[in-house]
Tab-separated table of C-alpha atoms in Angstrom:
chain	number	residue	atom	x	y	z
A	8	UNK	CA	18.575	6.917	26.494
A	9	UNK	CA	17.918	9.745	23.880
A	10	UNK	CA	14.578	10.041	22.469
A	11	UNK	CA	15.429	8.493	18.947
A	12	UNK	CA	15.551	5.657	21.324
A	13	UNK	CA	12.417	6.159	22.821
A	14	UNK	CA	10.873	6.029	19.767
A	15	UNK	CA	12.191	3.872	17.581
A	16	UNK	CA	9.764	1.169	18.335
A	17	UNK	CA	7.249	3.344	16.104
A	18	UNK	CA	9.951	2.180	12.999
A	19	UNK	CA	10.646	-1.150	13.915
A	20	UNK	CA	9.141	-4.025	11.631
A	21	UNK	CA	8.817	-6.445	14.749
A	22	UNK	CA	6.907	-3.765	16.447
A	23	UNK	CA	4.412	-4.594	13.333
A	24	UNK	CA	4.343	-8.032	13.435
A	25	UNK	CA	2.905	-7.792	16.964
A	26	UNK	CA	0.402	-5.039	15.682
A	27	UNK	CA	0.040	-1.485	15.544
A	28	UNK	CA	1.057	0.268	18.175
A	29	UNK	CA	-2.404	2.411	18.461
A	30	UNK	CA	-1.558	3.599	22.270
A	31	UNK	CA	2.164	4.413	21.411
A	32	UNK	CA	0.825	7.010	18.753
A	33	UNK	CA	-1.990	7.919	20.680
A	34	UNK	CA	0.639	9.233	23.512
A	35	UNK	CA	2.948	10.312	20.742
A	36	UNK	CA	-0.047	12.764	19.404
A	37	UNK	CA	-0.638	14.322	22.605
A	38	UNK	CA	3.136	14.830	23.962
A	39	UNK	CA	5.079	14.857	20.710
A	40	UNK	CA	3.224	15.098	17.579
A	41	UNK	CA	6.217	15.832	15.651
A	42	UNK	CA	9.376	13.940	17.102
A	43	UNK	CA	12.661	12.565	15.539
A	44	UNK	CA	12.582	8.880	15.545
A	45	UNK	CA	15.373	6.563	14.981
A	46	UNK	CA	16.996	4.118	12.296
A	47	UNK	CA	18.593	1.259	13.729
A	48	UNK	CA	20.213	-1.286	11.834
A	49	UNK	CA	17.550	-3.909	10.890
A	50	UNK	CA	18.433	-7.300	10.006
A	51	UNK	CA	21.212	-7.279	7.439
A	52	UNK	CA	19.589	-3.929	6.919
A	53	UNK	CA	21.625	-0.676	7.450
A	54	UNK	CA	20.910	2.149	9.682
A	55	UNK	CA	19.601	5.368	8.693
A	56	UNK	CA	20.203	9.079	9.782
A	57	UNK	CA	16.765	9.179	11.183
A	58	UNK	CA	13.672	10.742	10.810
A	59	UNK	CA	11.038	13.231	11.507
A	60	UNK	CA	7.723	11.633	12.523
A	61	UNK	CA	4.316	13.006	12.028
A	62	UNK	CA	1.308	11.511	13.670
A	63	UNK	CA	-1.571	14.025	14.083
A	64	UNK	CA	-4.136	14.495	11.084
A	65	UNK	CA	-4.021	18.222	10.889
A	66	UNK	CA	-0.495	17.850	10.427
A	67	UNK	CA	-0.233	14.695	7.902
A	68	UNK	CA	-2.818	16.417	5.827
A	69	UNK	CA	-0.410	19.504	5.963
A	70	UNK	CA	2.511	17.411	4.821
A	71	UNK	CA	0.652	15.795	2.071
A	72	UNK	CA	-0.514	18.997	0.782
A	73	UNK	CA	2.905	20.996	0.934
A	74	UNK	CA	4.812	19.798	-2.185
A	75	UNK	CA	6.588	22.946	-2.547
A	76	UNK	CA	7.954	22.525	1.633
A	77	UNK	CA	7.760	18.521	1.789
A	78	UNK	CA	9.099	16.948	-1.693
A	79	UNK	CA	8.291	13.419	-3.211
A	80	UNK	CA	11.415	13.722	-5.123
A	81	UNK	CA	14.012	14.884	-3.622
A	82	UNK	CA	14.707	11.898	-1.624
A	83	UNK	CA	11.737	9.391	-3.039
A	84	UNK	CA	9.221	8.307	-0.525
A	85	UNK	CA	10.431	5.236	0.911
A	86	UNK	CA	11.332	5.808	4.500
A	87	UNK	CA	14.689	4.088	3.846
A	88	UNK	CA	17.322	6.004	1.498
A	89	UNK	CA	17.882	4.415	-1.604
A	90	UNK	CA	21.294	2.322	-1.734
A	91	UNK	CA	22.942	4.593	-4.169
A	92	UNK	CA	22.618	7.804	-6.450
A	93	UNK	CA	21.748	5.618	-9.143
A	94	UNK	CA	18.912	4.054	-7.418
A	95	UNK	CA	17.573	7.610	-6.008
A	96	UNK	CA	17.745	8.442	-10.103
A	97	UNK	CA	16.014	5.595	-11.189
A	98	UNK	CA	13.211	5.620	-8.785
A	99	UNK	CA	12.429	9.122	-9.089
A	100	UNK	CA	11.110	8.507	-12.828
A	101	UNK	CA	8.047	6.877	-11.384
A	102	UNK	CA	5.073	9.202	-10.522
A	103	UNK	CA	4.982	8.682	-7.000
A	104	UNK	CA	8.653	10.335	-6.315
A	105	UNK	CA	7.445	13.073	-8.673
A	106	UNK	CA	6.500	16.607	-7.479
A	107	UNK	CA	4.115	19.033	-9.555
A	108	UNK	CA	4.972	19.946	-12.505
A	109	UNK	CA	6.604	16.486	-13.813
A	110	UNK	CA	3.891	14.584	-10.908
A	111	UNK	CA	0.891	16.212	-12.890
A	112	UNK	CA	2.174	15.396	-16.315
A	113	UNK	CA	2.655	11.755	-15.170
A	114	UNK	CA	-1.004	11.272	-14.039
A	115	UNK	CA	-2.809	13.073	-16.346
A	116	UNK	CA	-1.401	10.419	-18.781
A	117	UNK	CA	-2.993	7.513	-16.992
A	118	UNK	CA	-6.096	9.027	-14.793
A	119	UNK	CA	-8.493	8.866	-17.464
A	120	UNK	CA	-8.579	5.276	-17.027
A	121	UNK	CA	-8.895	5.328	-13.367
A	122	UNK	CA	-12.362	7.840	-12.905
A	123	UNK	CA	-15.209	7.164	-11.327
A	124	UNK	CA	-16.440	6.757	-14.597
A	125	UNK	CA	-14.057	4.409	-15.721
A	126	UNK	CA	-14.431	2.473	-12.371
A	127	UNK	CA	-18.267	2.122	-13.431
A	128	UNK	CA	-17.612	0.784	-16.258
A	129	UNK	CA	-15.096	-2.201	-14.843
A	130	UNK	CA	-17.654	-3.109	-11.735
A	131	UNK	CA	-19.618	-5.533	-13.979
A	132	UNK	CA	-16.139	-7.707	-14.685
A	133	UNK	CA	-14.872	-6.552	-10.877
A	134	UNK	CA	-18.583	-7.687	-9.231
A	135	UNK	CA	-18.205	-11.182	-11.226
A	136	UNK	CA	-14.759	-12.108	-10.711
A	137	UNK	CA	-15.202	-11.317	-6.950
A	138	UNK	CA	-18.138	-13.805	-6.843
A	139	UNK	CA	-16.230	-15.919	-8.640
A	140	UNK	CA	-13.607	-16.170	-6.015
A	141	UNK	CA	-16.116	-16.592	-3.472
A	142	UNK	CA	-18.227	-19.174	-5.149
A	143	UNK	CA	-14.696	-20.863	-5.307
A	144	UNK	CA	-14.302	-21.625	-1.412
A	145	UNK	CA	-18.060	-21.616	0.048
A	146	UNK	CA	-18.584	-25.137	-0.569
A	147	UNK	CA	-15.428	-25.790	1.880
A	148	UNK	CA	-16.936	-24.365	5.022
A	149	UNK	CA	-13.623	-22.950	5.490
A	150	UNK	CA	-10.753	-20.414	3.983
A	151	UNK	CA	-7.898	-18.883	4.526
A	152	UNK	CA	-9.098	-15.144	3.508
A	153	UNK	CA	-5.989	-13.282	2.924
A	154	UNK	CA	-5.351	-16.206	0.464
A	155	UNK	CA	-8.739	-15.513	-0.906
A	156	UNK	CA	-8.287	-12.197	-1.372
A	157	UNK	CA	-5.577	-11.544	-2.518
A	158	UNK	CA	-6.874	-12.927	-6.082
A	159	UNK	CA	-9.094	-9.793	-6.637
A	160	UNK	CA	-6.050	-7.638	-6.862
A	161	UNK	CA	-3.931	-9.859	-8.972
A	162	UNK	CA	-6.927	-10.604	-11.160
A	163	UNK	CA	-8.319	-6.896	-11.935
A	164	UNK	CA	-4.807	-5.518	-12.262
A	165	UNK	CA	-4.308	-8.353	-15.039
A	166	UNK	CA	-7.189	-6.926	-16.712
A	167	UNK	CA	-6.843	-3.124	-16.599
A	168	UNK	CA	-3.024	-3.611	-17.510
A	169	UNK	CA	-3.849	-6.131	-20.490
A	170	UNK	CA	-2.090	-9.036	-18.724
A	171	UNK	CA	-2.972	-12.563	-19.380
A	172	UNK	CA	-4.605	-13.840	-16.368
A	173	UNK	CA	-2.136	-16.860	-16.736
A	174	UNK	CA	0.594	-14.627	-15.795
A	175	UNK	CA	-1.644	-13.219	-12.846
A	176	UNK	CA	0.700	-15.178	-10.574
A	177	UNK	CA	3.841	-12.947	-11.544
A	178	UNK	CA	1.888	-10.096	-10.323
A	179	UNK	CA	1.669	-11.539	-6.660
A	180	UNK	CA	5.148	-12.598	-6.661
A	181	UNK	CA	6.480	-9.100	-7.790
A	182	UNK	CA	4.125	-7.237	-5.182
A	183	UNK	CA	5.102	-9.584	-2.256
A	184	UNK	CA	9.058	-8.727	-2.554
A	185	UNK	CA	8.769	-5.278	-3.385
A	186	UNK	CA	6.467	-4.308	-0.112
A	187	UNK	CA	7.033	-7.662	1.855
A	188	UNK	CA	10.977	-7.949	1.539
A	189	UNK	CA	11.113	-7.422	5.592
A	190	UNK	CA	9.517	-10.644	6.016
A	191	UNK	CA	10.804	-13.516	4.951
A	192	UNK	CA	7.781	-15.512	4.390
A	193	UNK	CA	7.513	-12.857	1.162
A	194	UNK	CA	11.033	-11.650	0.492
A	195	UNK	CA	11.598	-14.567	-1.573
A	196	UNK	CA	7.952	-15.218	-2.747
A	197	UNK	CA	8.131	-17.419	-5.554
A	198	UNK	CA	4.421	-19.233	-6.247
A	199	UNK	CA	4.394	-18.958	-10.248
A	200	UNK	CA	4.893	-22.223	-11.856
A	201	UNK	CA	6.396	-21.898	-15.373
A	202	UNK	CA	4.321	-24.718	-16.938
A	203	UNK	CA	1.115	-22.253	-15.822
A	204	UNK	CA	2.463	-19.085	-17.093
A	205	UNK	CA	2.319	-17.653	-21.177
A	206	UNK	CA	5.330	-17.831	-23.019
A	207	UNK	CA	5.990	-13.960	-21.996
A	208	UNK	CA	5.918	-14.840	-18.738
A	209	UNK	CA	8.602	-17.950	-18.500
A	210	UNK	CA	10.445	-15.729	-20.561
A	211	UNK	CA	10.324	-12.842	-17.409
A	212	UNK	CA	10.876	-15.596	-15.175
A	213	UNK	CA	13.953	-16.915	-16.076
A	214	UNK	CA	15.251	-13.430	-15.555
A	215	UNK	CA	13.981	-13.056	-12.188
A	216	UNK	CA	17.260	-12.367	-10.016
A	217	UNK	CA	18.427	-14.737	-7.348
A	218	UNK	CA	18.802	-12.783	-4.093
A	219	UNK	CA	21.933	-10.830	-4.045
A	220	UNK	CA	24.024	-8.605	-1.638
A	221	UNK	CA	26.241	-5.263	-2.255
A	222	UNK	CA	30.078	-5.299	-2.136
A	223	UNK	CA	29.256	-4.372	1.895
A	224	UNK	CA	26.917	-6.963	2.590
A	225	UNK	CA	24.008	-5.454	2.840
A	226	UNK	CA	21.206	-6.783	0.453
A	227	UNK	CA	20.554	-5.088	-2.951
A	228	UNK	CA	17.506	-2.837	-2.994
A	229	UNK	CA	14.229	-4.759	-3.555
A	230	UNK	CA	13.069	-1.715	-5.685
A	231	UNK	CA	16.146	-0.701	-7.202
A	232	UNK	CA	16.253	-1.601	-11.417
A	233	UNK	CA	18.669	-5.029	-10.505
A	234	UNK	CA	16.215	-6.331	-8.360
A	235	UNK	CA	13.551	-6.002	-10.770
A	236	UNK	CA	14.739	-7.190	-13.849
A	237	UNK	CA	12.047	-9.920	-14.315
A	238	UNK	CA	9.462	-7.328	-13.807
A	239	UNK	CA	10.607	-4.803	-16.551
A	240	UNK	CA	11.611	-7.440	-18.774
A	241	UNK	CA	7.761	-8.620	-18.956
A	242	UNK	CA	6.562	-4.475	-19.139
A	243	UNK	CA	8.308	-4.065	-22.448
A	244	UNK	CA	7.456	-7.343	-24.002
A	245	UNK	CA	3.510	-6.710	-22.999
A	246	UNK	CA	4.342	-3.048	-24.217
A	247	UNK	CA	5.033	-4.912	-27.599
A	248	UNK	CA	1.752	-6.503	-27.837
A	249	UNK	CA	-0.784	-4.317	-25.735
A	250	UNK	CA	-4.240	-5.177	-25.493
A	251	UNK	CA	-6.285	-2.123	-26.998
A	252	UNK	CA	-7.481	0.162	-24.335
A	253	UNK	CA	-5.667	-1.223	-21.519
A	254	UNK	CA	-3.534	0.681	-19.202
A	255	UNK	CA	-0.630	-0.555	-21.280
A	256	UNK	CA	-1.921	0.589	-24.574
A	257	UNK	CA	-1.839	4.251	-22.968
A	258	UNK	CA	1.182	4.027	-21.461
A	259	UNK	CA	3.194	3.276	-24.679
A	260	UNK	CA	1.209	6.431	-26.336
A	261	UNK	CA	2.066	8.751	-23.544
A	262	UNK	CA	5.436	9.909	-24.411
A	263	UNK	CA	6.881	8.173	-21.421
A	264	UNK	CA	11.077	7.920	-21.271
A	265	UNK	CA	12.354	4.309	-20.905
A	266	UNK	CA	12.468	4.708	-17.023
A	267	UNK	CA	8.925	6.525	-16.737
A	268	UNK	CA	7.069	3.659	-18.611
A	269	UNK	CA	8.877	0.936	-16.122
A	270	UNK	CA	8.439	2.941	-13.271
A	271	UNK	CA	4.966	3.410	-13.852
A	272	UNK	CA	4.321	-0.324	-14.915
A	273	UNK	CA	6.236	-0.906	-11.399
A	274	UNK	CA	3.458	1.807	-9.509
A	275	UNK	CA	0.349	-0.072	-11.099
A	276	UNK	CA	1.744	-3.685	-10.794
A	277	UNK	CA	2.636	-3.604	-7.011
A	278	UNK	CA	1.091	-0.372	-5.479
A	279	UNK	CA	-1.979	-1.176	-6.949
A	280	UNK	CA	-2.992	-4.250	-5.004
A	281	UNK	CA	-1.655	-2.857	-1.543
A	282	UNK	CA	-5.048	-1.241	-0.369
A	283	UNK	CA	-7.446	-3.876	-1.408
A	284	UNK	CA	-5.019	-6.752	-0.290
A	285	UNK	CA	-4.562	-5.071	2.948
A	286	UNK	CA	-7.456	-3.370	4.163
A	287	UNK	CA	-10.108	-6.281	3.015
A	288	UNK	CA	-8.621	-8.844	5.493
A	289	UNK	CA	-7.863	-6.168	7.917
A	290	UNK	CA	-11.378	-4.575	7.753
A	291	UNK	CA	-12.757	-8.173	7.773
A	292	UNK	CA	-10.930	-9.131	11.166
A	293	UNK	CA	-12.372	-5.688	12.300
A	294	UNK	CA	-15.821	-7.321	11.594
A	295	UNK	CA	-15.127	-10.569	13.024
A	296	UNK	CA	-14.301	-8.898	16.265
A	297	UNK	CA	-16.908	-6.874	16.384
A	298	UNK	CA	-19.819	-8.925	16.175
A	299	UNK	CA	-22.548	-6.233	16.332
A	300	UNK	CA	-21.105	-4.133	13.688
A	301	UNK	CA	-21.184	-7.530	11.438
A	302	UNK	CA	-24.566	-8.400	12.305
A	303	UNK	CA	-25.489	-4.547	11.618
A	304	UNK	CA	-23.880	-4.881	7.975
A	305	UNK	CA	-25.631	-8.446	7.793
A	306	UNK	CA	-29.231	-6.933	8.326
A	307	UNK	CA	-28.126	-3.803	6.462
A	308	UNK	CA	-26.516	-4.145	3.052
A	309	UNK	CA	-26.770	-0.656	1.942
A	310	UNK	CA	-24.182	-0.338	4.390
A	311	UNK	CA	-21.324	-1.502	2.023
A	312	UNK	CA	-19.984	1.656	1.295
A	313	UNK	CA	-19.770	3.697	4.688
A	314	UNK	CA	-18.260	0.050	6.179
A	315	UNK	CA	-15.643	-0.131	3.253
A	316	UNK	CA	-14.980	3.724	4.295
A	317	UNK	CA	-14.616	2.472	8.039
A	318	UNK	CA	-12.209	-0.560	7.129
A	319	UNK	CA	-9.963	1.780	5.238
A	320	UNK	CA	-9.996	4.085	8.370
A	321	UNK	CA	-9.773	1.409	11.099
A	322	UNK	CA	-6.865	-0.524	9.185
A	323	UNK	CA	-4.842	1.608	7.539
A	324	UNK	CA	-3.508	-0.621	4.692
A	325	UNK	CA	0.115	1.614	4.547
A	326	UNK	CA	1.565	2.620	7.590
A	327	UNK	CA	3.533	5.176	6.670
A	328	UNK	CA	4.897	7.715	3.139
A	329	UNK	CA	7.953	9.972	3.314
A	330	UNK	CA	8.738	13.273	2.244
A	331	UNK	CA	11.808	15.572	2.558
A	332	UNK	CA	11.943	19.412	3.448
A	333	UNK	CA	12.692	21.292	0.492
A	334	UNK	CA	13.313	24.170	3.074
A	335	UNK	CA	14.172	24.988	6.352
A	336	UNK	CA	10.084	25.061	8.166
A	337	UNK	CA	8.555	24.382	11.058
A	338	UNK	CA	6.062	22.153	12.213
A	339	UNK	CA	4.592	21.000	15.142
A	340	UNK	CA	6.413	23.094	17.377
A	341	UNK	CA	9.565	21.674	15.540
A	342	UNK	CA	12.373	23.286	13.309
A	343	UNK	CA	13.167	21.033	10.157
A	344	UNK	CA	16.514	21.646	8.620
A	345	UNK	CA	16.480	21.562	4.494
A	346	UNK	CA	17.441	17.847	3.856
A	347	UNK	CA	15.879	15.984	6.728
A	348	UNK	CA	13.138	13.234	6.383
A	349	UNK	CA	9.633	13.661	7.597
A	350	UNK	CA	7.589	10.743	7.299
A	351	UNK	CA	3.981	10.881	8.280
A	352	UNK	CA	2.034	7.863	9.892
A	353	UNK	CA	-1.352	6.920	8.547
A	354	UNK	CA	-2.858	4.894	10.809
A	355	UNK	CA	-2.018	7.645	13.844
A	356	UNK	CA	-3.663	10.158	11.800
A	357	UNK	CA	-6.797	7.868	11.358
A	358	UNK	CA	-7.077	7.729	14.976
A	359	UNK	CA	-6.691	11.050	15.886
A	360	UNK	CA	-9.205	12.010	18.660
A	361	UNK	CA	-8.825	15.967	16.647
A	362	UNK	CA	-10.355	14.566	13.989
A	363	UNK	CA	-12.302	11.020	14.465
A	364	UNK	CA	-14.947	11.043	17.734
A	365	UNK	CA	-14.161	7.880	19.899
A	366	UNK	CA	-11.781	6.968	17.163
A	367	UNK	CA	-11.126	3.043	18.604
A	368	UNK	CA	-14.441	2.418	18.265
A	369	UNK	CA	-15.300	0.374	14.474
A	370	UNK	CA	-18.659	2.156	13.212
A	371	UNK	CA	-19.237	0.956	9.986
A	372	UNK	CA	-22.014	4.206	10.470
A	373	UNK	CA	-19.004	6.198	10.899
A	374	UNK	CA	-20.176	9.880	8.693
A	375	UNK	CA	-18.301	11.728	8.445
A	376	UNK	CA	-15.253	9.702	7.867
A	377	UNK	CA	-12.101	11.774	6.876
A	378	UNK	CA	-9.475	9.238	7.057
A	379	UNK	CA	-6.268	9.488	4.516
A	380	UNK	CA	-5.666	6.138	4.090
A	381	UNK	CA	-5.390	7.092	0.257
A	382	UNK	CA	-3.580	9.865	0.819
A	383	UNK	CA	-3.923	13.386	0.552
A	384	UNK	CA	-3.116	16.439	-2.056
A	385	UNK	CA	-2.041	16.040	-5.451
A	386	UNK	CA	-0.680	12.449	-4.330
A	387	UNK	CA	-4.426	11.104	-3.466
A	388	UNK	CA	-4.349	7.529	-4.438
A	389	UNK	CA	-5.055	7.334	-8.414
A	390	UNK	CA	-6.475	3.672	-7.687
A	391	UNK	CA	-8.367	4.867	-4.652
A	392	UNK	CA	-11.548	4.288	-6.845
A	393	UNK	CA	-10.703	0.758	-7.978
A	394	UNK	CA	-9.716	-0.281	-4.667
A	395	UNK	CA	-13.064	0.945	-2.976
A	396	UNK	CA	-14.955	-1.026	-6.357
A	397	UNK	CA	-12.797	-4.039	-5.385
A	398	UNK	CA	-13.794	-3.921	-1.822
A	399	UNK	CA	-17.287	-3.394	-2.223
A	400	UNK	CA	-17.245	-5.950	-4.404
A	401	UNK	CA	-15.986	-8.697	-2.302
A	402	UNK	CA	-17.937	-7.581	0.724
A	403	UNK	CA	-21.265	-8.409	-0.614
A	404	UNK	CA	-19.855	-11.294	-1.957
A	405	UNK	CA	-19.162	-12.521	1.075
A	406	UNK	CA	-22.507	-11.276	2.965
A	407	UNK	CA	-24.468	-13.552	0.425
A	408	UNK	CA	-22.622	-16.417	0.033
A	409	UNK	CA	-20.653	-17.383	3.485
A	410	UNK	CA	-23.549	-17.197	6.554
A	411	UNK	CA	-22.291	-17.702	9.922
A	412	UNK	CA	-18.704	-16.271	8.831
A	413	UNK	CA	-16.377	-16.432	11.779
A	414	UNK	CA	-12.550	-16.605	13.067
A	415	UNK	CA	-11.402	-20.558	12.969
A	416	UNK	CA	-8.054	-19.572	14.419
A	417	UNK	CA	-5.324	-16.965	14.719
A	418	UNK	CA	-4.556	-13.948	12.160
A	419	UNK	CA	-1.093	-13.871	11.195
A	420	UNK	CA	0.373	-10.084	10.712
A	421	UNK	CA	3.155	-9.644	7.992
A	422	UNK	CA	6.392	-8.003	9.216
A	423	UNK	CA	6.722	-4.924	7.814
A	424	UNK	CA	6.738	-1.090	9.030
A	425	UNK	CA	5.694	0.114	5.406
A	426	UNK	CA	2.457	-2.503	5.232
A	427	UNK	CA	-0.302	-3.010	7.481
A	428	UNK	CA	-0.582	-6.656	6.230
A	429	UNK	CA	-1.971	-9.897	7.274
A	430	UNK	CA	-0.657	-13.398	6.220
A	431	UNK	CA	-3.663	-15.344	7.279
A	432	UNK	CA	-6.812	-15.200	8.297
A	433	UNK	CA	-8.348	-18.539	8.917
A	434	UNK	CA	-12.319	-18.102	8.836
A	435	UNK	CA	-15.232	-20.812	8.680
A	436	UNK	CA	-18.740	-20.516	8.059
């Protein structure tokens, strides 16, 4: 057995669905820290050449940091190639396939509405529509919180991109197939009802595409431009009608080429939701199972923000980003041909005992708390701020209004080995 074989249970989507394999990586940092890993076929999904894997922080960080040795765009960042040269094209319009120079011309077009300060000035309308959410459910006694969740997301998304909220639902859909299409619970995710949604939005959705397969039978590319043609049909006919000052107003004054302005529509619409709809039910069953640290939080509100911090840290909400050497290099002991993958694995790095003391151990007191669960280098999460407002927000929502909040039966993990999801959390209170 070679030792792509070894390891390929660190790719594997099942591997996922089970959880993360925390001890795997933790071995994997101390004996191999950089190691080739494996592709096999997955479902009625192809194999790949393989990969280089990166798992200790130091070196991640490195990665991240290295555009001009480890390139967004030469080969995307999705650990699995893109079907065809035309998809590889197509995807690399959006910012995050982009390396400095075009990268930095790409955000600096839309990071003025993502600051700090801009983030300040959405936490009113963030604060009340998480409270809103909340107020929704804790009459029941009982929830489903990923379900809950995933509204603040969906909702705040709507708003910063100038989407009616009636539409909110085509948001969810589109995010669910993009970075849920290895499970099937969300490959086919279809909850918008067209007697709910605007006009715009029926229109969109009689466009969506029914699920299709290539002349080899594999199954079209859930990001390539086919698969999405619901989703860039809405972008331009919002981009007709933007609300003033939204995300969408800027975008159509940026300059951006046809495939920029749907790629980056694509980036806000479905990246954007990943870390809040991941880590806040991920952070929240770290909570729940640690019953000290939640009593802690209870008795200490001011808390908030170091706990958000820890949730992010504790569950990574993406498991993994790829780059490929632009050059031959070393790393880790390792010599990377020009070409070659190299994928580096957040939630390893977050645990890294170089980095983190007693990193398995949930401290929402955790300072300081260097995880890269947004990234790291010119790529740093543009929504990192939102997210963390988003969080916060719910958090306290949920410390005033739902006492006695506890587990009421077993979390459900998504299948995926790109998103450190959960499908349910049933909680009662």
């Amino acid at each position: 057995m070679t030792v792509e074989q070894v390891t390929a249970d660190v790719f594997l989507p099942a591997t996922y669905a089970r959880g993360v394999p925390y001890a795997r990586f933790r071995e994997l940092r101390d004996e191999s820290p950089v190691c080739r890993i494996g592709e096999p076929a997955v479902g009625p999904w192809p194999p790949g050449p393989g990969f280089w894997a990166v798992f200790r922080h130091a070196d991640v960080k490195h990665v991240l940091r290295s555009t001009e040795t480890f390139s967004s765009h030469l080969g995307a960042t999705q650990l699995r190639d893109p079907d065809t040269e035309a998809d590889l094209h197509f995807v690399r319009a959006t910012m995050l396939n982009q390396d400095p120079p075009g990268h930095s011309r790409l955000r600096r077009i839309v990071a003025a509405s993502l600051t700090p300060r801009a983030v300040r000035e959405l936490e009113a309308v963030i604060d009340a529509r998480a409270r809103a959410l909340v107020d929704g459910v804790a009459g029941r006694g009982e929830a489903d919180f990923v379900a809950l969740t995933a509204g603040l997301p969906v909702q705040t998304l709507a708003h910063i991109l100038g989407v009616p909220q009636e539409d909110g639902a085509l948001i969810y859909d589109w995010a669910n197939r993009i970075v849920g299409y290895q499970d099937t619970d969300y490959a086919l995710s279809d909850t918008a009802a067209p007697e709910a949604l605007t006009p715009m939005g029926r229109e969109a959705l009689a466009r969506r595409p029914a699920p299709r397969t290539r002349p080899d039978g594999h199954p079209v590319n859930p990001r390539s431009r086919e698969a999405l043609a619901d989703m860039f049909h809405y972008a331009h006919a919002l981009a007709g009608r933007p609300v003033p000052g939204s995300v969408m107003a800027i975008m159509r004054e940026g300059g951006l080429t046809r495939d920029e302005f749907e790629m980056m529509f694509f980036l806000f619409a479905v990246a954007g939701s990943e870390a809040p709809r991941n880590a806040l039910p991920g952070g929240m069953l770290a909570l729940l199972d640690h019953p000290g640290q939640f009593a802690l939080l209870r008795s200490r509100p001011e808390l908030v923000p170091p706990a958000v911090e820890e949730m992010l840290r504790y569950w990574s909400p993406v498991v993994h980003f790829r780059r490929t050497a632009a050059r031959d290099t070393e790393l880790g002991g390792q010599r990377i041909r020009r070409g070659e993958k190299v994928v580096v694995f957040h939630p390893s790095a977050n645990r890294d005992e170089r980095a983190f003391p007693d990193p398995d151990r949930f401290d929402i007191t955790r300072s300081p708390n260097d995880h890269v669960s947004f990234g790291f280098g010119p790529h740093f999460c543009l929504g990192a701020h939102l997210a963390r407002a988003q969080m916060r927000a719910l958090l306290r929502a949920v410390l005033d209004r739902m006492p006695g909040l506890e587990r009421a039966g077993e979390a459900v993990r998504l299948t995926s080995n790109f998103q450190n999801g959960l499908k349910r959390l049933p909680v009662r209170w």
